[in-house]
Short mmCIF file of C-alpha atoms in Angstrom, two decimals:
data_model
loop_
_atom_site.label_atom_id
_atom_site.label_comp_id
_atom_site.label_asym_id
_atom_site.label_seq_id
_atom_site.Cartn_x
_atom_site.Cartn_y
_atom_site.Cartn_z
CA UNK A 1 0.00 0.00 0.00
CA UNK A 2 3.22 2.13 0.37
CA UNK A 3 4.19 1.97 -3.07
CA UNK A 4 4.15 4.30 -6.09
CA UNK A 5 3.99 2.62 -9.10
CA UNK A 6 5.59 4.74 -12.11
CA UNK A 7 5.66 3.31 -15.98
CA UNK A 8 6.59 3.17 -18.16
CA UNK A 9 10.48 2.36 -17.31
CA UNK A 10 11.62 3.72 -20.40
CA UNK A 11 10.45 6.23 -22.99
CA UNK A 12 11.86 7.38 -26.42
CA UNK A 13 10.35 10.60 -27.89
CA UNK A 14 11.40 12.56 -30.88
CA UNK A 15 12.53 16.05 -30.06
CA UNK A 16 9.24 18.50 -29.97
CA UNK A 17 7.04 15.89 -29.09
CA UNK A 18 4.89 15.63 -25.85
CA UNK A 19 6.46 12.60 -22.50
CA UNK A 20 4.27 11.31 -21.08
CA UNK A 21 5.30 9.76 -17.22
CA UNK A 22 2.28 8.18 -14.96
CA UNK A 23 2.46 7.27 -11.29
CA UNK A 24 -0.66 5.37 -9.17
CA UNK A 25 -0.82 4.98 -5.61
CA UNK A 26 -2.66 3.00 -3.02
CA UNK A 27 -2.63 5.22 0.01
CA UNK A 28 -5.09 7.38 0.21
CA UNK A 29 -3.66 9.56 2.82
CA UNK A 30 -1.09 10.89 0.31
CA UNK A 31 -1.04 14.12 0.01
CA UNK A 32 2.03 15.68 -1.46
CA UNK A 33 2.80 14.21 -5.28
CA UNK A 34 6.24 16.43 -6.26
CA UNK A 35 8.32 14.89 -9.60
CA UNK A 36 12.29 14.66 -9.22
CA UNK A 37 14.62 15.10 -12.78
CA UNK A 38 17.88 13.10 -12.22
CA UNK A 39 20.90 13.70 -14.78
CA UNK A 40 23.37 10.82 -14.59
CA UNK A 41 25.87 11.55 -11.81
CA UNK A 42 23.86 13.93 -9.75
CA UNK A 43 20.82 14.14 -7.55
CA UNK A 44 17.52 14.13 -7.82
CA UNK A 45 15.80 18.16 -8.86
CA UNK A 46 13.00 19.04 -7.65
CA UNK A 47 10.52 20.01 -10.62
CA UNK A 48 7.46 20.27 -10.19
CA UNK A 49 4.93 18.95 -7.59
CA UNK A 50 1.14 19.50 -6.52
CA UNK A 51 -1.63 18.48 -3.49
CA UNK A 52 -4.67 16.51 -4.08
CA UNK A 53 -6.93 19.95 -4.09
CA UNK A 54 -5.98 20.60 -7.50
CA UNK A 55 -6.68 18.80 -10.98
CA UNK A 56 -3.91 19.98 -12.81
CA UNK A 57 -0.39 22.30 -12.42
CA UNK A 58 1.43 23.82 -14.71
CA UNK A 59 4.82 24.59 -14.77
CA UNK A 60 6.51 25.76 -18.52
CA UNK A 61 6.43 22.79 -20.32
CA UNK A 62 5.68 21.03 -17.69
CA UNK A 63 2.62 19.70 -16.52
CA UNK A 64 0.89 17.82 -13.91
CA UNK A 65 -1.94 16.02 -13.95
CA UNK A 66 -4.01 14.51 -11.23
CA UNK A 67 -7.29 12.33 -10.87
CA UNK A 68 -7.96 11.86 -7.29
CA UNK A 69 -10.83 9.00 -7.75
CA UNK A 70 -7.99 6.92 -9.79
CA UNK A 71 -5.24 7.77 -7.62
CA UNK A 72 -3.18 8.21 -10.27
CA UNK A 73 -0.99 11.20 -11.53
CA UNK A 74 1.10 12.21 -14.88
CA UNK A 75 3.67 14.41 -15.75
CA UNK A 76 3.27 15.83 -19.82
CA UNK A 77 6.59 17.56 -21.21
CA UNK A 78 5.39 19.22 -24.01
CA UNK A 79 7.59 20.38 -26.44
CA UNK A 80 10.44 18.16 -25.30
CA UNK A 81 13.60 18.50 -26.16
CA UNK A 82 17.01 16.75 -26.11
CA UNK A 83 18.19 18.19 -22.93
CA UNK A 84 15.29 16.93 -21.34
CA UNK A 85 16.45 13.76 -21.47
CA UNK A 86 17.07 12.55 -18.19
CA UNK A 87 15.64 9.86 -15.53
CA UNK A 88 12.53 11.10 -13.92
CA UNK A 89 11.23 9.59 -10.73
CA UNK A 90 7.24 10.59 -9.28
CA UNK A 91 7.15 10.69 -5.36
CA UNK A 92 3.97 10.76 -3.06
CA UNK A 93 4.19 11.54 0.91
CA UNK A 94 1.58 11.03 3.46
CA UNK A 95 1.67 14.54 5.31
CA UNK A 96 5.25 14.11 6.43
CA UNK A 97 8.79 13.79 5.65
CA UNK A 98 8.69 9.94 4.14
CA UNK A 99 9.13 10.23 0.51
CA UNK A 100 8.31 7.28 -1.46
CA UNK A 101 9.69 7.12 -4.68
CA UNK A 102 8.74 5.36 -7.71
CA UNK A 103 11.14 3.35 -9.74
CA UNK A 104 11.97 6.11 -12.76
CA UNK A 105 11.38 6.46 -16.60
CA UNK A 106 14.54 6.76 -18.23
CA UNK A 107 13.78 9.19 -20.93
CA UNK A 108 15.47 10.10 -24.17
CA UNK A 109 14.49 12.65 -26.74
CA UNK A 110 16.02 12.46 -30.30
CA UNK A 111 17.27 15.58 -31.88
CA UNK B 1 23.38 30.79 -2.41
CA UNK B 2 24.85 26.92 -2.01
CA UNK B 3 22.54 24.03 -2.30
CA UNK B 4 22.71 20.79 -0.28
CA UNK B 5 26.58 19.80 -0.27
CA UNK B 6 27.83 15.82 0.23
CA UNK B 7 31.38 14.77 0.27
CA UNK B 8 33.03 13.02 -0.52
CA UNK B 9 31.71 12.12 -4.20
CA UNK B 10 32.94 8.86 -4.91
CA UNK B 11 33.97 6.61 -1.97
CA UNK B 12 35.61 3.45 -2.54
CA UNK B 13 36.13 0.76 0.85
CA UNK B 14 37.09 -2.53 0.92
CA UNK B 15 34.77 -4.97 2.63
CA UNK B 16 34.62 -4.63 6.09
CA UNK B 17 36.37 -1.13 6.45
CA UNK B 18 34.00 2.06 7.46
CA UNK B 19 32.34 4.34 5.17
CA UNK B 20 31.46 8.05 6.62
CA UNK B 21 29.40 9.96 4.29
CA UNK B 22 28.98 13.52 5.06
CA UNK B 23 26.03 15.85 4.31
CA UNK B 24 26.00 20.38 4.50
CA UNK B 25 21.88 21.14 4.36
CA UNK B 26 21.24 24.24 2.48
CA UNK B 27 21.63 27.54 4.30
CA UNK B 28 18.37 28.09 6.76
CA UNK B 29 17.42 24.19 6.77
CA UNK B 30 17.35 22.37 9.90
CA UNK B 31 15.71 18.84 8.39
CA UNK B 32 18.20 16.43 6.31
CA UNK B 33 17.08 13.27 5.25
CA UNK B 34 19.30 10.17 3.76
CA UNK B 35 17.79 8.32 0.61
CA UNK B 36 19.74 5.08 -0.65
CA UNK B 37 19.57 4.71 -4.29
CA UNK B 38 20.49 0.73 -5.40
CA UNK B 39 21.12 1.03 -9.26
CA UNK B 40 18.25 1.32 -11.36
CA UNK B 41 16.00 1.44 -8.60
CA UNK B 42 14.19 4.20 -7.21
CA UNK B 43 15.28 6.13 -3.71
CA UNK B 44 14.28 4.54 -0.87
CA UNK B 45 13.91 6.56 2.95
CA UNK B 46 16.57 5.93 5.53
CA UNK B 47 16.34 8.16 8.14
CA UNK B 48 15.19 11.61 9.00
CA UNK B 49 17.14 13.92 11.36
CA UNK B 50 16.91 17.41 12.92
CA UNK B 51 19.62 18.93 15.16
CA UNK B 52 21.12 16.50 17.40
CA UNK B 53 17.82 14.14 16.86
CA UNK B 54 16.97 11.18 15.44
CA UNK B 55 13.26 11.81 14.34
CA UNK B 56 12.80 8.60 12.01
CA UNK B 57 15.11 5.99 11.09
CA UNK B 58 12.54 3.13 9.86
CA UNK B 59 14.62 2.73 6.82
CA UNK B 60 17.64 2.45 8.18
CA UNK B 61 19.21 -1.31 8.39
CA UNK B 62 19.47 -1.82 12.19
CA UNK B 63 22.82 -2.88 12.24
CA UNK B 64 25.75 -1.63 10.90
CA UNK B 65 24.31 1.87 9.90
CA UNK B 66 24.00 5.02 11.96
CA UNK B 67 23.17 8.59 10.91
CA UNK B 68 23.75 11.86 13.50
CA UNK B 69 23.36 15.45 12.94
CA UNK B 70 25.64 17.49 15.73
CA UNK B 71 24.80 21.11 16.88
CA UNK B 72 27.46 21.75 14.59
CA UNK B 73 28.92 20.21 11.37
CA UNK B 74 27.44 18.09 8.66
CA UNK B 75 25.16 15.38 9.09
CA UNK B 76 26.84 11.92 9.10
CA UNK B 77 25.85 9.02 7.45
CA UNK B 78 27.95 5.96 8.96
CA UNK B 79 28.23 2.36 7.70
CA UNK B 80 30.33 -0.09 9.51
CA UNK B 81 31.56 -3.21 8.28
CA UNK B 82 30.83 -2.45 4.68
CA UNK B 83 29.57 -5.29 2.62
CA UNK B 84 29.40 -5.32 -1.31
CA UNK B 85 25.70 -4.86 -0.88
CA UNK B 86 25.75 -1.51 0.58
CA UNK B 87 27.72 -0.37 -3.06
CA UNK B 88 24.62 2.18 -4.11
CA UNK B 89 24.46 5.67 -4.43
CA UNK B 90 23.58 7.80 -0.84
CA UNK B 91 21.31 11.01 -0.97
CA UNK B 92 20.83 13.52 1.64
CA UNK B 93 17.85 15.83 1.42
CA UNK B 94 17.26 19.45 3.61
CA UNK B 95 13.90 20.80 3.86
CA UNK B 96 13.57 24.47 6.13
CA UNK B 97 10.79 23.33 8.47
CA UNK B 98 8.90 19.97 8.53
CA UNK B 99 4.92 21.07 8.40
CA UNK B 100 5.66 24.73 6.92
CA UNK B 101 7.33 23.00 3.41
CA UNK B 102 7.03 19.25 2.02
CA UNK B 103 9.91 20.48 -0.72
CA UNK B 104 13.30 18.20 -0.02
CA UNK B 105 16.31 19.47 -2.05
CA UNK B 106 18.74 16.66 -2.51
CA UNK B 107 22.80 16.61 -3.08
CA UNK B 108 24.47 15.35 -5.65
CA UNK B 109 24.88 12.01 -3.98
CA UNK B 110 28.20 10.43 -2.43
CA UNK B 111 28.51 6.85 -5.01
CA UNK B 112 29.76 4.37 -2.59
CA UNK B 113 31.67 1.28 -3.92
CA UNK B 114 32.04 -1.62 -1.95
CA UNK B 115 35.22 -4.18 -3.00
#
């Protein structure tokens, strides 16, 4: 019930295109859903995150979306480009410090 | 403005020798946090710290490993005995003020390697 499940593991999009990420939890009591960028060889970023209150959050080209009945939540790059490509892990807490991560998408735009 | 600071970078210990991984939180934060990261897995929770307390160490294995964060100095992340399992990737995380701000900012990770 503690886990975040993230797919898909590995995406390829062409440069301008839209990435897709999705995450789905079990807990209910989650209520903080923030997205981490990792380039190889350094830590995770913080990019963009967002509370159950809210449908959607925009950020630039970067969006998330979340449905509260599915207990699921996405992050859209639109317009993605090759420096974009990076591993990006989805995180949900329960109204404390206790991350818990997903596994990643390793993703790779083509120029 | 500096952001969360680990050293060192890349440690390498032969089996059974101590590791000490060290962690600066970013200026104004009083919560650090140490994430493992096995390869191509996700980060998993270790412990949580403040100043000279151990709020939460749940993930933490319950031997071997022990994490402190002194009045002053860096938080330390210490692994006796080091086995080649333990070779992964360790993350600290500061956050100002547990309940005002969910937002961790991580470091760039100390790799340990385990021979």
């Amino acid at each position: 019930q503690q886990q975040v499940k993230q797919s898909p593991q590995s995406l390829i999009v062409q440069k301008g295109g839209i990435s897709i990420i999705n995450c789905a939890y079990e807990n209910t009591a989650f209520d903080y859903f923030p997205w981490y960028q990792q380039f190889p060889g350094k830590g995770p970023a913080l990019l963009i995150a967002i509370r159950p209150d809210v449908s959607e959050k925009k950020e630039g080209r970067f969006t998330i979306s979340f449905n509260k009945s599915a207990k699921q939540f996405s992050l859209h790059i639109m317009d993605s480009q090759p420096g974009d490509s990076a591993t990006y892990f989805c995180a949900a807490s329960s109204g404390t410090y206790k991350y818990i991560f997903g596994t990643g998408t390793r993703l790779k735009v083509l120029a | 403005n500096a952001g969360v600071m680990q050293n060192p970078r890349h440690l390498v210990r032969r089996r059974g020798q101590e590791a000490r991984l060290r962690c600066s939180p970013m200026k104004g934060h009083s919560h650090v946090y140490w994430y493992r990261q096995l390869p191509e897995e996700g980060l998993k929770f270790m412990v949580y710290l403040q100043k000279e307390n151990i709020i939460d160490e749940s993930g933490m294995p319950k031997e071997r490993f022990s994490a402190e964060f002194p009045k002053e100095g860096p938080s330390i992340l210490r692994i006796q005995q080091v086995v080649r399992g333990d070779s992964a990737a360790y993350f600290c995380a500061s956050s100002p003020m547990q309940g005002l701000s969910y937002e961790q900012y991580f470091g760039p990770g100390t790799r340990l390697t385990v021979t």
